[in-house]
Short mmCIF file of C-alpha atoms and ligand atoms in Angstrom, two decimals:
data_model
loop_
_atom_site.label_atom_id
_atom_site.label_comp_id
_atom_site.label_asym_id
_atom_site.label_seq_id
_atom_site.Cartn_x
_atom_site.Cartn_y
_atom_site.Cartn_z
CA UNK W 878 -10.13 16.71 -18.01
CA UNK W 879 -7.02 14.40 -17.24
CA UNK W 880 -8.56 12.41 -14.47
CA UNK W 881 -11.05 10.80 -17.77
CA UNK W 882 -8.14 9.46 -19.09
CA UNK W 883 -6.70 7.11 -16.14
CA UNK W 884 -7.69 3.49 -16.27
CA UNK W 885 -6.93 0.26 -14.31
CA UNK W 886 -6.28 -3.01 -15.96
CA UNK W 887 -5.16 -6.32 -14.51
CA UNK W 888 -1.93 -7.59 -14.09
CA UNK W 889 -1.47 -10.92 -16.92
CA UNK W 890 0.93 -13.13 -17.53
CA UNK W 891 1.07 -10.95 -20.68
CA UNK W 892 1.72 -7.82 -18.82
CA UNK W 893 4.21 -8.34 -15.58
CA UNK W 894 7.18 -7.58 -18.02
CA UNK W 895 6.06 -4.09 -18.15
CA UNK W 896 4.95 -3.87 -13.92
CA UNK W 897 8.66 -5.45 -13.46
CA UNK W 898 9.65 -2.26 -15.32
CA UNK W 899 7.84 -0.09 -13.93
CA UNK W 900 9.02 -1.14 -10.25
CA UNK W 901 11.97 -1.00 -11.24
CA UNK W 902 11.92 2.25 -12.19
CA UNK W 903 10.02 4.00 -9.27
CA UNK W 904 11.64 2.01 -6.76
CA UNK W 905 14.65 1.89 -4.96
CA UNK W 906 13.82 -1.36 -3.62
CA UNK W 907 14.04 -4.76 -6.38
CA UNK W 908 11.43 -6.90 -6.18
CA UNK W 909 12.10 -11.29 -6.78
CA UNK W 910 10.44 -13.74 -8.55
CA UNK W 911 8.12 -14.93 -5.91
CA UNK W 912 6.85 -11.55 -5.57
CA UNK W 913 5.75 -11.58 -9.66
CA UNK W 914 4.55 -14.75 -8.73
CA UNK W 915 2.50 -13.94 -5.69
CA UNK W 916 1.00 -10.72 -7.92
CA UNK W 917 -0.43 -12.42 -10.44
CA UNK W 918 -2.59 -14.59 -8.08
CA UNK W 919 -3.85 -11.43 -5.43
CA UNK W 920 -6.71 -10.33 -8.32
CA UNK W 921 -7.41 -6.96 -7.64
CA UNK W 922 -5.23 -6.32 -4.72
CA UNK W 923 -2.52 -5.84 -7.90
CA UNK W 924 -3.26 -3.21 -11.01
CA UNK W 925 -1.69 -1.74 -13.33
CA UNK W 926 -2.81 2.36 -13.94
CA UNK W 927 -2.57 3.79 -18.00
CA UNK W 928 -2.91 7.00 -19.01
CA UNK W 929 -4.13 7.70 -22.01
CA UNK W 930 -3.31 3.62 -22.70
CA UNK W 931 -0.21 4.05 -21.42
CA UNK W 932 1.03 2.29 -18.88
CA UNK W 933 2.44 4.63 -16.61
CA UNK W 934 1.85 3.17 -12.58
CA UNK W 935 0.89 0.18 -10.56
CA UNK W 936 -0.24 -1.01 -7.20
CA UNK W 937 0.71 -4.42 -5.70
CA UNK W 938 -0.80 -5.03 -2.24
CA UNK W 939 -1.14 -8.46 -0.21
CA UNK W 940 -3.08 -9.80 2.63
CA UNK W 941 -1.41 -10.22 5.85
CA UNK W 942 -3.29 -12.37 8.51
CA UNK W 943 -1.67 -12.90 11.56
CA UNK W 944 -1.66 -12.43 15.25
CA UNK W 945 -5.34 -12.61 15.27
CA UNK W 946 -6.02 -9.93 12.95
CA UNK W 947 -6.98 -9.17 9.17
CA UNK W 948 -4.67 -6.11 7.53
CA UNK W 949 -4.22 -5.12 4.23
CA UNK W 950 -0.30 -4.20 3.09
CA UNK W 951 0.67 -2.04 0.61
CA UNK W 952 3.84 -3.97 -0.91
CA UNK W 953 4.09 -0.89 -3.80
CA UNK W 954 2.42 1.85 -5.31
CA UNK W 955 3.78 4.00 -7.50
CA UNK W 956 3.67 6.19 -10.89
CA UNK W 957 6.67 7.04 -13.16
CA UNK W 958 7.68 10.62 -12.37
CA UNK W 959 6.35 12.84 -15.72
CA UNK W 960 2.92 11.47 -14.68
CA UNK W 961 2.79 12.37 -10.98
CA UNK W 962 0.29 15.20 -9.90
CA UNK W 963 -2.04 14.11 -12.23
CA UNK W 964 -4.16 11.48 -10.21
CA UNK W 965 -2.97 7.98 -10.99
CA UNK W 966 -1.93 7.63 -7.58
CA UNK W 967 -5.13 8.88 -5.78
CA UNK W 968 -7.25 6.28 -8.56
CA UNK W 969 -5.21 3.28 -7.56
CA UNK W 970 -5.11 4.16 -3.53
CA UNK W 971 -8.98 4.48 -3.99
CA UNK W 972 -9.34 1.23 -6.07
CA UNK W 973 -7.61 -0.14 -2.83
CA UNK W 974 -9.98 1.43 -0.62
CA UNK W 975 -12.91 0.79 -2.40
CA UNK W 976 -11.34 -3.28 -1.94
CA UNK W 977 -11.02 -2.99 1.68
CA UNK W 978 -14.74 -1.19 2.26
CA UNK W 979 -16.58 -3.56 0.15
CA UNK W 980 -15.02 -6.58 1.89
CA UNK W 981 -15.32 -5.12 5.40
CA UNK W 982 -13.21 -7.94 7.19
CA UNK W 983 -9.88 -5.73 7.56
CA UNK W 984 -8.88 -4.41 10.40
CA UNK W 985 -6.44 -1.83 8.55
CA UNK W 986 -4.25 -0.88 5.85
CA UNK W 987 -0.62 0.22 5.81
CA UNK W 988 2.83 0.32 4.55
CA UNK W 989 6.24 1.39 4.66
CA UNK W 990 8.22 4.30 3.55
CA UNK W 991 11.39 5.73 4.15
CA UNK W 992 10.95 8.35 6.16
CA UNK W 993 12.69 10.95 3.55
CA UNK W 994 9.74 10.16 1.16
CA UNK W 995 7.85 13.66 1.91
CA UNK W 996 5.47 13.23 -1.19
CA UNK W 997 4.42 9.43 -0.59
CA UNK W 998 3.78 10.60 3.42
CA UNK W 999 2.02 13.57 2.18
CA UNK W 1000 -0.13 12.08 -0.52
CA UNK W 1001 -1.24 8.97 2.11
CA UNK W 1002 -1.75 11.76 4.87
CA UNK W 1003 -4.79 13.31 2.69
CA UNK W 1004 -5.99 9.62 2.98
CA UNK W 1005 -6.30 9.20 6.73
CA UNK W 1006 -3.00 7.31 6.70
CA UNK W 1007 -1.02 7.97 9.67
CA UNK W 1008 2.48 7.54 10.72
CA UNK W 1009 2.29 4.70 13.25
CA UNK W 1010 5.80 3.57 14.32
CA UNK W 1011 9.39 4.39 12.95
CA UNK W 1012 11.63 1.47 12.34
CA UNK W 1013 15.17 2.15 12.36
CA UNK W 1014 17.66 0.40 10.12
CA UNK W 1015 14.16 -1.35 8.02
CA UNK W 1016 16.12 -1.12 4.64
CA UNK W 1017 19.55 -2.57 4.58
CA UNK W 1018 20.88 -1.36 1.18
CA UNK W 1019 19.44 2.22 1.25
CA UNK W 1020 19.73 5.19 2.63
CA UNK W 1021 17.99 6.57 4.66
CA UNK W 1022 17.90 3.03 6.12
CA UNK W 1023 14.69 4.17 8.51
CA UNK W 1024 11.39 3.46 7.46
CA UNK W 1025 8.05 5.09 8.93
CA UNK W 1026 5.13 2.01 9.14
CA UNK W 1027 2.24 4.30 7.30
CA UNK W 1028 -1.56 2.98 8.96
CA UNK W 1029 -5.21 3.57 8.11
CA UNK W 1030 -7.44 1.72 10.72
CA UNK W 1031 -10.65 0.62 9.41
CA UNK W 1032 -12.55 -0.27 12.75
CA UNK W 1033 -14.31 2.08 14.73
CA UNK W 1034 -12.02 2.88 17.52
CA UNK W 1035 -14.10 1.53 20.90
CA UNK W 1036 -13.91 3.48 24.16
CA UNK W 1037 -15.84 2.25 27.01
CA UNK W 1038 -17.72 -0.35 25.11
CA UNK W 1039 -19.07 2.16 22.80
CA UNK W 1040 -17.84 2.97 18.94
CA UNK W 1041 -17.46 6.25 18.43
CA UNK W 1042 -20.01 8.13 16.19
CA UNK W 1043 -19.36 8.44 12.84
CA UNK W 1044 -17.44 5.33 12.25
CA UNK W 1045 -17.85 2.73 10.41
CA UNK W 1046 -20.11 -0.45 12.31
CA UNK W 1047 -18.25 -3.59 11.92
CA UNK W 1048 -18.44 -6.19 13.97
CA UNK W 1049 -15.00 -6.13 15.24
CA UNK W 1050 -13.38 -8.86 18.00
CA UNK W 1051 -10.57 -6.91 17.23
CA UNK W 1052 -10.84 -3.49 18.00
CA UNK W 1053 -9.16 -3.10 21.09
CA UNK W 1054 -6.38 -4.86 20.02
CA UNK W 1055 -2.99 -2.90 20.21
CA UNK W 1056 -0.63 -4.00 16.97
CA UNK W 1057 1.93 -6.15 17.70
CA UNK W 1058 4.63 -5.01 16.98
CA UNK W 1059 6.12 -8.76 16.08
CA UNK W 1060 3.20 -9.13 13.62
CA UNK W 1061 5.06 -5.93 11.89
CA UNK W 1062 8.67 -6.97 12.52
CA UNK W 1063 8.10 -10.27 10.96
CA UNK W 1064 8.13 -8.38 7.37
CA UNK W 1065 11.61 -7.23 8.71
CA UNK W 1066 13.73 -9.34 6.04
CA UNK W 1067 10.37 -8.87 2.95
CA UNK W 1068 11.47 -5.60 2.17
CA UNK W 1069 9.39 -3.45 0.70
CA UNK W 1070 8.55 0.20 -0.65
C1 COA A 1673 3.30 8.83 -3.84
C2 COA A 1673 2.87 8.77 -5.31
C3 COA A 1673 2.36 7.37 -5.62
C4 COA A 1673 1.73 9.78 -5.55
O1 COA A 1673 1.22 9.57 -6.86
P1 COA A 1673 0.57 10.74 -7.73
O2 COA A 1673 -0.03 10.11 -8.94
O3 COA A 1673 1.53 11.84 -7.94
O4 COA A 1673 -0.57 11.22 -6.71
P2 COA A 1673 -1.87 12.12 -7.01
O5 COA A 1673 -1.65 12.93 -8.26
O6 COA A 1673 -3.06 11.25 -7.00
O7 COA A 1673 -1.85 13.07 -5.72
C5 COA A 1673 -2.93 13.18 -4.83
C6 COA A 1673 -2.62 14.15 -3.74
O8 COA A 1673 -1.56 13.65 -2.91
C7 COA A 1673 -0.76 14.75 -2.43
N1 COA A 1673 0.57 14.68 -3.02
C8 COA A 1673 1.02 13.85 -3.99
N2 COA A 1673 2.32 14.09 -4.27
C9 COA A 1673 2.70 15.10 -3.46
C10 COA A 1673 3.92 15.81 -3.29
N3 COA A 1673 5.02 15.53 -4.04
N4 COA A 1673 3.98 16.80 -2.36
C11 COA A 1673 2.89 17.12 -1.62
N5 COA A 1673 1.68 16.48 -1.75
C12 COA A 1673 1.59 15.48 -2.65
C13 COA A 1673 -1.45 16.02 -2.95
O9 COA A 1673 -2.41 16.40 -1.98
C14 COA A 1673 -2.14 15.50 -4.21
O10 COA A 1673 -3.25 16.28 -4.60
P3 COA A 1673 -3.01 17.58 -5.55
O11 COA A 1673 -2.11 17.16 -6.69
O12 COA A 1673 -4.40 17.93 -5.98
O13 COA A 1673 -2.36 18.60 -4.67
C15 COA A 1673 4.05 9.16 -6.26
O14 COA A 1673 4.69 10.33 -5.77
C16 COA A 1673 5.09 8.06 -6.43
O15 COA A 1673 4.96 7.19 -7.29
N6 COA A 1673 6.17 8.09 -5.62
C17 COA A 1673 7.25 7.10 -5.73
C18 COA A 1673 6.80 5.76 -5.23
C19 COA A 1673 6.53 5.77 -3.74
O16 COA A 1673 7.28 6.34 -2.99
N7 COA A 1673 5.41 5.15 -3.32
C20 COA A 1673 5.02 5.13 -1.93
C21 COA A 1673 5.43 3.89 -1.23
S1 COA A 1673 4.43 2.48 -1.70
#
């Protein structure tokens, strides 16, 4: 059963050498110093996923408050290629979701991918990610340049007053909020996966 055999660990000062690998590998995108930095003080919003003790994926994700409202971003998350299919990506999106739910302050989750990346849209589509705006010319050294901003709201969506049944029942000041699309744009020159 290979789903037994995937584990998350936390990211150490002993172990970012091997996530700065690891991004590097998977991504297109290099990550800087202040982003190690900034890692190794989110907790578990950063993990690194073994198989079989291996390491072999991670997930790096920060908090984003502005603009009024509380959103979880997804700076990376990613597995080296041999091990994809396998589950390490669904056990570290889930760690992430199991985050957000337990918490139950965010108003939603997202990222960005370029909008060639087929198997990253389809593996965060079987999440209840959606594709929530296109940005045109988001990466500037590679191609395509076009990212798609990938969302997952996490407040009941309110018509008329009422939440609609079977969501979740937060208490939400913000639910009727439309994103800003500065609040996005601002990440404009923090490029990420
Ligand atoms: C996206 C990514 C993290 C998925 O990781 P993974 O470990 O292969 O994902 P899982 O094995 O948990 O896949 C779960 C489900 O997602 C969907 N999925 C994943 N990869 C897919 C693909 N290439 N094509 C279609 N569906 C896919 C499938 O429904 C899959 O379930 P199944 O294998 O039972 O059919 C991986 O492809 C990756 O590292 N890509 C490069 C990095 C990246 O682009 N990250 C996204 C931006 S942060």
């Amino acid at each position: 059963m290979t789903r037994s055999r995937i584990e998350l660990g936390d990211v150490t000062p002993h172990n970012i050498k091997q996530l700065k690998k690891l991004n590097t590998v998977v991504f297109p995108v290099s990550y800087n110093e202040k982003f190690y930095k900034d890692v190794l003080e989110v907790g578990e919003l950063a993990k690194l996923a073994y198989y079989n003790d291996i390491v072999v994926g991670a997930v790096c994700c920060r908090v984003d408050t502005s603009e009024n409202s509380r959103r979880l971003y997804i700076m990376t998350l990613g597995c080296l290629f041999p091990y994809r299919r396998l589950g390490v990506g669904t056990t570290m999106l889930e760690h992430v979701l199991n985050h957000v739910e337990k918490d139950g302050n965010y108003d939603n989750i997202y990222l960005h991918v370029q909008v060639n990346n087929t198997s990253a849209i389809d593996f965060y589509k079987k999440f209840g990610f959606e594709i929530h705006e296109t940005k045109k010319h988001y990466y500037k050294r590679i191609e395509p340049a076009d990212a798609h901003v990938l969302q997952k709201n996490l407040r009941p969506a309110i018509t008329n007053g009422i939440a609609s049944p079977g969501e979740k029942n937060h208490h939400d000041k913000h639910s009727e909020k439309i994103i800003d699309k500065n609040n996005v744009d601002k990440h404009h020159n923090d490029k990420h996966a």
